[in-house]
Amino acid sequence: MKRAADPSGLDPFEDAATRLKAQRMGMWLFLASEAMIFAGLFVSIAVVRVVWPDGAVEASARLDKGIGTANTAILLTSSLLVAIGSAAAKAQTPRKGLVAAAFAGAAGLGLAFLAIKTGIEYRHEFHAGLIPGAGPAFPIDTPGAELFFNLYLAATGLHAIHVAIGAAVLAGAALAVWRGWLKLPANAPEVEFCGLYWHLVDVIWIFLFPVLYLVN
Amino acid sequence: MTDPSQERPSRSENFWTARETALSWFLTTDHKRVAVLYALTLIATFALGSVGAAIVRLELITPAGDLVSAEAYNRAFTLHGIVMVFFFLVPLIPATLGNFLLPLMLGAKDLAFPRLNLASWYVFVIGAGLAVAAIAMGGLETGWTFYTPLSSVYADGYVTLAILGVFVSGFASIFTGINFIVTTHTLRAPGMGWFQMPLFVWGMYATSLVMVLATPVLAVTLLLVIAERAFGIGVFDPAIGGDPLLFQHLFWFYSHPAVYIMILPALGVMSELVTAGSHNRIFGYRFVAFSSIAIAVLSFLVWGHHMFTSGQSMYGGIVFSFLSFLVAVPSAVKAYNWAATLYKGRITLNTPFLYALSFIGLFVFGGLTGLVLASIAVDVHVHDTYFVVAHFHYIMVGAAVTAFMGGLHFWWPKITGRLFNESLGRFSAVMLFLGFNLTFFPQFVLGYLGMPRRYHEYDPDLQIWNVLSSAGVPMLAVGYGLPLLYLGWSLKIGEKAGRNPWNAAGLEWTTTSPPPEHNFPEPPEWEGPAYPYPVGETEEPQVQEEAQPKPEREA
Ligand code: HEM
Ligand SMILES: [Cu+2]
C-alpha cells in the first residue's frame, strides 16, 4: 500500500478527534513550560521575601499599588473578553463578528496595560532610581531591597514581553477570523489556543501582583 | 501483533531513498530523517568537545602548566563542558534513537508534530552555531556551570554569546519533549495500553517530562545572567544588590534534573538491550516503568547536593543529602530487575549485549560513588576535586554514552538495513570499557588525594595517576572512533539485515529494514504483553526473512 497520496507526510493521525486531542495536549504542555519560566522567578522572589523580609517590605512599598491594581483590572477584563470570544467561536452557530470584536478588544486592553506599565510605572521608578541603569542611585539601603527590585524588573519585564506577544496573537486571530482566513467552526480550536495563551499571560500576572505589590 | 506483510519493499519505499534531493533532507518531516540529521550534527559536536578534553588531558600529563596558559586551559575545559553537556549529551539519545524509534515502537506513522520535530533540529543547530561562534572567536572561561558573579561580571570572552546559544538550544529540548509526550498519549497502535509499551518509550516519556519542565528554569536563569551582564540588572552580583547563591539554586534546579535527561534515556535503552539480549521477558515490567517516573520526580528535589559547601543552611544540606539517597532506590530497582532478567535468560554475547554489560558495571560504580558524594561529610572533603569529575564521567559518559553505543549497534540493522562486522564490534566495546576505566578510575584516586578540578598545575606527587588517566585517552579514542569506521563500511559491504536479525520482540522489528517512509506498510496492531519472548524459537518464527543469513549470532 502506498501512502504517496499524502505527499506532505505531515499528518500522522487517522482521525480528526485524536488530532485535536493531540493539539490541545501540545498546547497545554507548551503553556506548562512557559509557566515554569516564571516559576523560577517566583521562587527567587519568595526566597528574597523569606531571607530579607525587611528589604522586601520596603522595596514593595515603593511600588504603586494603584497602578498595579488598575493593570490587574485591565487584564482581568481582557481575559473575560477572550473567554467570551472563545465561547462564541465554539458555539453551535459561531458569530465571527463577536469573536473578532472580543479578541480585538482584549488585544487593545493588552496594549493599554503595556502603555501604563512602561509609560507611567517604569518611568516613575526610573526617575526614583529604583531601576538600575543611568538614573539616580538606588535609594534604599536595607539588604535585599535592591535584589527584590531587580527581580521585580526582570519578572514584570519578561511578563510585559509576553503581553506584547499575546496582544499580537490576539490581534492576528481577530483579523484572521474577521477576514475569514480562520473559518468557524472548523478552526475554532486554533482560536481557542490563542485565547489560552492570553489566559496564561493573565494568570501569571495574577500571581505576580500579590507577590510583588502586596508584601507586608 | 500484526501479521507482517510479505511483500518486499521496493526501493522507493525505504526512507533513505524515498526522496533523492538534498533539499528533501533539509525540509524533511520524517522522524527517521530528522534522527539522522541530529546524529550527524552530534558527531560533529562530539568531535569538537573531544578536542577540549584532549587539550585538558595533554596539559595534565606533566605537573607544570607548560602546554597552555592558565587562561587557555580554562577555555579548553569550558569548551569541553559546554559542548559535551548542552550540545551532545542532552540531545544524544532522545534526538537520535528516540526520534527514530518512538513512532516505530508505538506503531505510528510519525511523531504527533512532524514539523515541530524538524524545527527542533533547526533551533538546535542555530543554538550550537552561536556557541561555536563564541568558541571560534576565542571562547570563554566560566566553566559549563556559568557560576556567577564570575560569568556575569568578571569573565572575559564571549560569555553572552555562548549563553545565548545554550538558551536557544533549550527550545529544541522543549520541542522534542512536547512531541514525545503527545505522541505517546495519542499515537499508540490499537491495542497497545500503557503497560504494553516498550520500556524505552517509558524512559523517553519520563525524560520528556523533565525536558519540558526543567529546561525553562535554565532558560530564565541564563536570561538573568544576560540581563546582569548586558544591562546591569543586579540579580547575582552582590555589588549591585544581587545574591550569588540564587544562581546556584536556579542553575542546579535545572542541571541536576538535566543529569537525568542524560541518564533516563540510557536506562530505557538498557531495558531493551537486556530483554532482547537474554531473549527473556523483562522481570518486573511495571517496576521498571514506574522507576523511570520516580527517578524523574525525585530528580527535581535533590539539586542542593551540589551546594553542600556553598553556605546553604545545615538543615537544607541534611534534607538534600537524604533525598539524594532516595534516588538510589528506583535506580537499584532497575539494576536488580535487569539482573533477574538475565538470570535464566538465553544470553548471546553479541556487540550490543557487551555494551549492555559494560553499562551495568559503569552505572553501578558511578552510582555508588554518587552516594559517597551525597554524604555531606565526605562531600566536603572531595568537593570540586577530581573525585567529582570521575563520578560524573562514570554516569554521564561511561553509562549514558555506552548505552547509546549499545543502542546504536542494536538498532543499526533496523536503521540501515545492514549488519556490521561483529568481531570489530566486540573489540570496540571491550576497548571502550577498558579505555574508559583507565581514563577515569585514576581520577577517583586523584580526587581522594586532593587534586582540585579546573587547575592546570598540580603537585608532582600526583603525576603517576594523571599519566595513567591520560594514557586511557587513546584507547577511548579507538573505542569511540572505530565504530565510525566499521559502521560506515557496513553501509557498503554489510550483509542485508532482514527485518529482525536479533529475534527481538517489538513493533519496530516487524517492519522492513530500513523502514519505508511511513514506517509500516499496514498500520500495525498490538496484543499481548510488552515483551512476548521468546520470539521465533519455540513459537513459529514471527517474521519470514528474504535475507537473514545469521539469525542468531553466537559468541
Ligand atoms: C563523552 C562525553 C563527555 C562528556 C559529556 C564530558 C563532560 C564533562 C563535563 C561536564 C566536565 C566539567 C567541565 C568543567 O568542570 O567545567 C568535564 C570535565 C572534564 N572532562 Fe569530560 N566529558 C566527556 C568526555 C571526556 C573524555 C573522553 C575525557 C578524556 C579524554 C574527558 C576529560 C575531562 C577532564 C580531564 C575534565 C576536567 C576538566 C577540569 O575540570 O579541569 N572528558 N567533562
Ligand atoms: Cu545533582
mmCIF file of C-alpha atoms in Angstrom, chain B residues 195-406:
data_model
loop_
_atom_site.group_PDB
_atom_site.id
_atom_site.type_symbol
_atom_site.label_atom_id
_atom_site.label_comp_id
_atom_site.label_asym_id
_atom_site.label_seq_id
_atom_site.Cartn_x
_atom_site.Cartn_y
_atom_site.Cartn_z
ATOM 1 C CA PHE B 195 1.712 -1.236 30.186
ATOM 2 C CA GLN B 196 2.283 -2.845 26.841
ATOM 3 C CA MET B 197 4.634 -0.115 25.716
ATOM 4 C CA PRO B 198 8.333 -0.870 25.382
ATOM 5 C CA LEU B 199 10.362 0.333 28.330
ATOM 6 C CA PHE B 200 12.394 2.565 26.058
ATOM 7 C CA VAL B 201 9.191 4.506 25.472
ATOM 8 C CA TRP B 202 8.688 4.810 29.216
ATOM 9 C CA GLY B 203 12.197 6.122 29.509
ATOM 10 C CA MET B 204 11.571 8.686 26.781
ATOM 11 C CA TYR B 205 8.326 9.720 28.406
ATOM 12 C CA ALA B 206 9.966 10.344 31.759
ATOM 13 C CA THR B 207 12.813 12.199 30.071
ATOM 14 C CA SER B 208 10.376 14.373 28.190
ATOM 15 C CA LEU B 209 8.655 15.421 31.394
ATOM 16 C CA VAL B 210 11.983 16.615 32.707
ATOM 17 C CA MET B 211 12.815 18.375 29.454
ATOM 18 C CA VAL B 212 9.540 20.260 29.334
ATOM 19 C CA LEU B 213 9.511 21.298 32.986
ATOM 20 C CA ALA B 214 13.175 21.827 33.853
ATOM 21 C CA THR B 215 14.576 23.427 30.719
ATOM 22 C CA PRO B 216 12.540 26.643 31.125
ATOM 23 C CA VAL B 217 14.131 27.190 34.523
ATOM 24 C CA LEU B 218 17.551 27.062 32.918
ATOM 25 C CA ALA B 219 16.292 29.420 30.235
ATOM 26 C CA VAL B 220 15.214 32.060 32.720
ATOM 27 C CA THR B 221 18.407 31.639 34.735
ATOM 28 C CA LEU B 222 20.501 32.266 31.658
ATOM 29 C CA LEU B 223 18.327 35.241 30.746
ATOM 30 C CA LEU B 224 19.039 36.701 34.156
ATOM 31 C CA VAL B 225 22.773 36.278 33.629
ATOM 32 C CA ILE B 226 22.477 38.047 30.303
ATOM 33 C CA ALA B 227 20.408 40.792 31.919
ATOM 34 C CA GLU B 228 23.089 41.281 34.539
ATOM 35 C CA ARG B 229 25.933 41.277 32.036
ATOM 36 C CA ALA B 230 24.273 43.419 29.443
ATOM 37 C CA PHE B 231 22.051 45.790 31.403
ATOM 38 C CA GLY B 232 23.491 45.767 34.891
ATOM 39 C CA ILE B 233 20.308 44.411 36.453
ATOM 40 C CA GLY B 234 21.857 43.010 39.600
ATOM 41 C CA VAL B 235 20.457 39.619 40.406
ATOM 42 C CA PHE B 236 23.536 37.613 41.278
ATOM 43 C CA ASP B 237 26.310 40.140 41.769
ATOM 44 C CA PRO B 238 26.376 41.330 45.400
ATOM 45 C CA ALA B 239 27.951 44.637 44.355
ATOM 46 C CA ILE B 240 24.735 45.624 42.615
ATOM 47 C CA GLY B 241 22.376 44.096 45.110
ATOM 48 C CA GLY B 242 22.319 40.516 43.880
ATOM 49 C CA ASP B 243 22.750 37.152 45.548
ATOM 50 C CA PRO B 244 25.260 34.705 44.072
ATOM 51 C CA LEU B 245 23.702 31.693 45.788
ATOM 52 C CA LEU B 246 20.478 32.359 43.966
ATOM 53 C CA PHE B 247 22.192 31.491 40.733
ATOM 54 C CA GLN B 248 23.391 28.197 42.086
ATOM 55 C CA HIS B 249 19.923 27.258 43.254
ATOM 56 C CA LEU B 250 18.354 28.120 39.939
ATOM 57 C CA PHE B 251 21.127 26.558 37.929
ATOM 58 C CA TRP B 252 21.111 23.266 39.762
ATOM 59 C CA PHE B 253 17.368 23.126 39.825
ATOM 60 C CA TYR B 254 17.748 22.566 36.090
ATOM 61 C CA SER B 255 21.089 20.943 35.916
ATOM 62 C CA HIS B 256 20.544 18.167 38.348
ATOM 63 C CA PRO B 257 17.394 17.019 36.535
ATOM 64 C CA ALA B 258 19.393 17.542 33.358
ATOM 65 C CA VAL B 259 21.651 14.754 34.501
ATOM 66 C CA TYR B 260 18.567 12.600 34.296
ATOM 67 C CA ILE B 261 17.820 13.908 30.826
ATOM 68 C CA MET B 262 21.117 12.234 30.057
ATOM 69 C CA ILE B 263 20.725 9.026 32.042
ATOM 70 C CA LEU B 264 16.995 8.156 31.870
ATOM 71 C CA PRO B 265 17.110 7.532 28.115
ATOM 72 C CA ALA B 266 20.142 5.348 28.689
ATOM 73 C CA LEU B 267 18.207 3.316 31.239
ATOM 74 C CA GLY B 268 15.456 2.890 28.661
ATOM 75 C CA VAL B 269 17.887 1.653 26.042
ATOM 76 C CA MET B 270 19.307 -0.754 28.566
ATOM 77 C CA SER B 271 15.977 -2.358 29.318
ATOM 78 C CA GLU B 272 15.594 -3.073 25.612
ATOM 79 C CA LEU B 273 19.101 -4.474 25.259
ATOM 80 C CA VAL B 274 18.757 -6.641 28.330
ATOM 81 C CA THR B 275 15.485 -8.267 27.310
ATOM 82 C CA ALA B 276 16.492 -8.745 23.721
ATOM 83 C CA GLY B 277 19.972 -9.941 24.638
ATOM 84 C CA SER B 278 18.691 -12.536 27.066
ATOM 85 C CA HIS B 279 15.631 -13.455 24.992
ATOM 86 C CA ASN B 280 13.622 -13.179 28.120
ATOM 87 C CA ARG B 281 10.686 -11.117 29.300
ATOM 88 C CA ILE B 282 11.829 -8.262 31.443
ATOM 89 C CA PHE B 283 11.470 -9.079 35.096
ATOM 90 C CA GLY B 284 9.104 -6.753 36.963
ATOM 91 C CA TYR B 285 7.971 -4.706 33.969
ATOM 92 C CA ARG B 286 5.816 -2.322 35.962
ATOM 93 C CA PHE B 287 8.524 -1.649 38.497
ATOM 94 C CA VAL B 288 10.962 -0.771 35.768
ATOM 95 C CA ALA B 289 8.412 1.500 34.115
ATOM 96 C CA PHE B 290 7.456 3.300 37.308
ATOM 97 C CA SER B 291 11.023 3.630 38.456
ATOM 98 C CA SER B 292 11.667 5.881 35.458
ATOM 99 C CA ILE B 293 8.893 8.186 36.562
ATOM 100 C CA ALA B 294 10.068 8.016 40.172
ATOM 101 C CA ILE B 295 13.580 8.996 39.138
ATOM 102 C CA ALA B 296 12.194 11.881 37.101
ATOM 103 C CA VAL B 297 10.166 13.193 40.028
ATOM 104 C CA LEU B 298 12.933 12.772 42.602
ATOM 105 C CA SER B 299 15.393 14.459 40.280
ATOM 106 C CA PHE B 300 13.655 17.758 40.946
ATOM 107 C CA LEU B 301 14.222 17.527 44.675
ATOM 108 C CA VAL B 302 17.919 16.954 45.061
ATOM 109 C CA TRP B 303 19.642 19.941 43.475
ATOM 110 C CA GLY B 304 21.007 21.099 46.806
ATOM 111 C CA HIS B 305 23.532 18.274 46.907
ATOM 112 C CA HIS B 306 25.654 20.412 44.611
ATOM 113 C CA MET B 307 25.728 23.101 47.242
ATOM 114 C CA PHE B 308 26.788 21.403 50.450
ATOM 115 C CA THR B 309 29.820 23.641 50.639
ATOM 116 C CA SER B 310 28.183 26.790 49.346
ATOM 117 C CA GLY B 311 26.866 28.056 52.651
ATOM 118 C CA GLN B 312 23.307 26.840 52.425
ATOM 119 C CA SER B 313 21.781 26.008 55.804
ATOM 120 C CA MET B 314 22.797 22.826 57.574
ATOM 121 C CA TYR B 315 19.225 21.554 57.636
ATOM 122 C CA GLY B 316 18.942 22.171 53.945
ATOM 123 C CA GLY B 317 22.047 20.104 53.459
ATOM 124 C CA ILE B 318 20.698 17.222 55.507
ATOM 125 C CA VAL B 319 17.412 17.171 53.634
ATOM 126 C CA PHE B 320 19.147 17.247 50.267
ATOM 127 C CA SER B 321 21.514 14.524 51.349
ATOM 128 C CA PHE B 322 18.621 12.317 52.390
ATOM 129 C CA LEU B 323 16.654 12.937 49.204
ATOM 130 C CA SER B 324 19.716 12.141 47.137
ATOM 131 C CA PHE B 325 19.975 8.787 48.808
ATOM 132 C CA LEU B 326 16.370 8.143 47.878
ATOM 133 C CA VAL B 327 17.193 8.348 44.169
ATOM 134 C CA ALA B 328 19.286 5.259 44.621
ATOM 135 C CA VAL B 329 16.152 3.232 45.303
ATOM 136 C CA PRO B 330 14.473 3.382 41.891
ATOM 137 C CA SER B 331 17.883 3.120 40.231
ATOM 138 C CA ALA B 332 18.642 -0.033 42.145
ATOM 139 C CA VAL B 333 15.201 -1.392 41.265
ATOM 140 C CA LYS B 334 16.218 -1.195 37.644
ATOM 141 C CA ALA B 335 19.579 -2.826 38.151
ATOM 142 C CA TYR B 336 18.067 -5.719 40.117
ATOM 143 C CA ASN B 337 15.367 -6.239 37.539
ATOM 144 C CA TRP B 338 17.932 -6.405 34.782
ATOM 145 C CA ALA B 339 19.908 -8.922 36.767
ATOM 146 C CA ALA B 340 16.787 -11.004 37.309
ATOM 147 C CA THR B 341 16.038 -10.815 33.597
ATOM 148 C CA LEU B 342 19.498 -12.054 32.705
ATOM 149 C CA TYR B 343 19.172 -14.873 35.184
ATOM 150 C CA LYS B 344 17.760 -17.844 33.269
ATOM 151 C CA GLY B 345 17.808 -15.868 30.063
ATOM 152 C CA ARG B 346 19.308 -17.306 26.911
ATOM 153 C CA ILE B 347 22.162 -14.906 26.562
ATOM 154 C CA THR B 348 24.006 -14.162 23.359
ATOM 155 C CA LEU B 349 27.211 -12.241 23.926
ATOM 156 C CA ASN B 350 26.892 -10.070 20.850
ATOM 157 C CA THR B 351 28.085 -6.496 20.490
ATOM 158 C CA PRO B 352 25.008 -4.715 21.859
ATOM 159 C CA PHE B 353 24.996 -7.059 24.794
ATOM 160 C CA LEU B 354 28.643 -6.400 25.580
ATOM 161 C CA TYR B 355 27.855 -2.714 25.690
ATOM 162 C CA ALA B 356 24.929 -3.501 27.961
ATOM 163 C CA LEU B 357 27.110 -5.407 30.386
ATOM 164 C CA SER B 358 29.707 -2.694 30.457
ATOM 165 C CA PHE B 359 26.956 -0.160 31.027
ATOM 166 C CA ILE B 360 25.731 -2.008 34.092
ATOM 167 C CA GLY B 361 29.224 -2.077 35.531
ATOM 168 C CA LEU B 362 29.880 1.607 34.930
ATOM 169 C CA PHE B 363 26.434 2.724 36.048
ATOM 170 C CA VAL B 364 26.546 0.802 39.283
ATOM 171 C CA PHE B 365 30.028 2.018 40.096
ATOM 172 C CA GLY B 366 29.212 5.593 39.136
ATOM 173 C CA GLY B 367 26.021 5.429 41.154
ATOM 174 C CA LEU B 368 27.744 4.124 44.250
ATOM 175 C CA THR B 369 30.287 6.928 44.116
ATOM 176 C CA GLY B 370 27.301 9.256 43.861
ATOM 177 C CA LEU B 371 26.148 8.003 47.224
ATOM 178 C CA VAL B 372 29.581 8.799 48.550
ATOM 179 C CA LEU B 373 29.149 12.352 47.297
ATOM 180 C CA ALA B 374 25.666 12.613 48.729
ATOM 181 C CA SER B 375 27.066 12.036 52.198
ATOM 182 C CA ILE B 376 27.747 15.550 53.369
ATOM 183 C CA ALA B 377 30.846 14.822 55.404
ATOM 184 C CA VAL B 378 32.616 13.059 52.550
ATOM 185 C CA ASP B 379 31.488 15.602 50.025
ATOM 186 C CA VAL B 380 33.105 18.376 51.975
ATOM 187 C CA HIS B 381 36.386 16.502 51.546
ATOM 188 C CA VAL B 382 36.119 15.687 47.846
ATOM 189 C CA HIS B 383 34.034 18.633 46.684
ATOM 190 C CA ASP B 384 35.398 20.187 43.493
ATOM 191 C CA THR B 385 38.141 17.609 43.239
ATOM 192 C CA TYR B 386 38.738 15.032 40.561
ATOM 193 C CA PHE B 387 36.579 12.644 42.537
ATOM 194 C CA VAL B 388 33.595 14.591 41.298
ATOM 195 C CA VAL B 389 34.948 14.701 37.764
ATOM 196 C CA ALA B 390 35.354 10.928 37.839
ATOM 197 C CA HIS B 391 31.898 10.415 39.298
ATOM 198 C CA PHE B 392 30.052 12.380 36.685
ATOM 199 C CA HIS B 393 32.056 10.905 33.874
ATOM 200 C CA TYR B 394 31.137 7.420 35.040
ATOM 201 C CA ILE B 395 27.466 8.322 34.929
ATOM 202 C CA MET B 396 27.262 10.729 32.040
ATOM 203 C CA VAL B 397 29.906 9.312 29.762
ATOM 204 C CA GLY B 398 30.511 5.809 30.991
ATOM 205 C CA ALA B 399 26.870 4.977 31.380
ATOM 206 C CA ALA B 400 24.966 7.268 29.027
ATOM 207 C CA VAL B 401 27.287 7.195 26.041
ATOM 208 C CA THR B 402 27.918 3.462 26.423
ATOM 209 C CA ALA B 403 24.178 2.826 26.417
ATOM 210 C CA PHE B 404 23.911 4.938 23.313
ATOM 211 C CA MET B 405 26.641 2.895 21.613
ATOM 212 C CA GLY B 406 24.847 -0.303 22.581
#
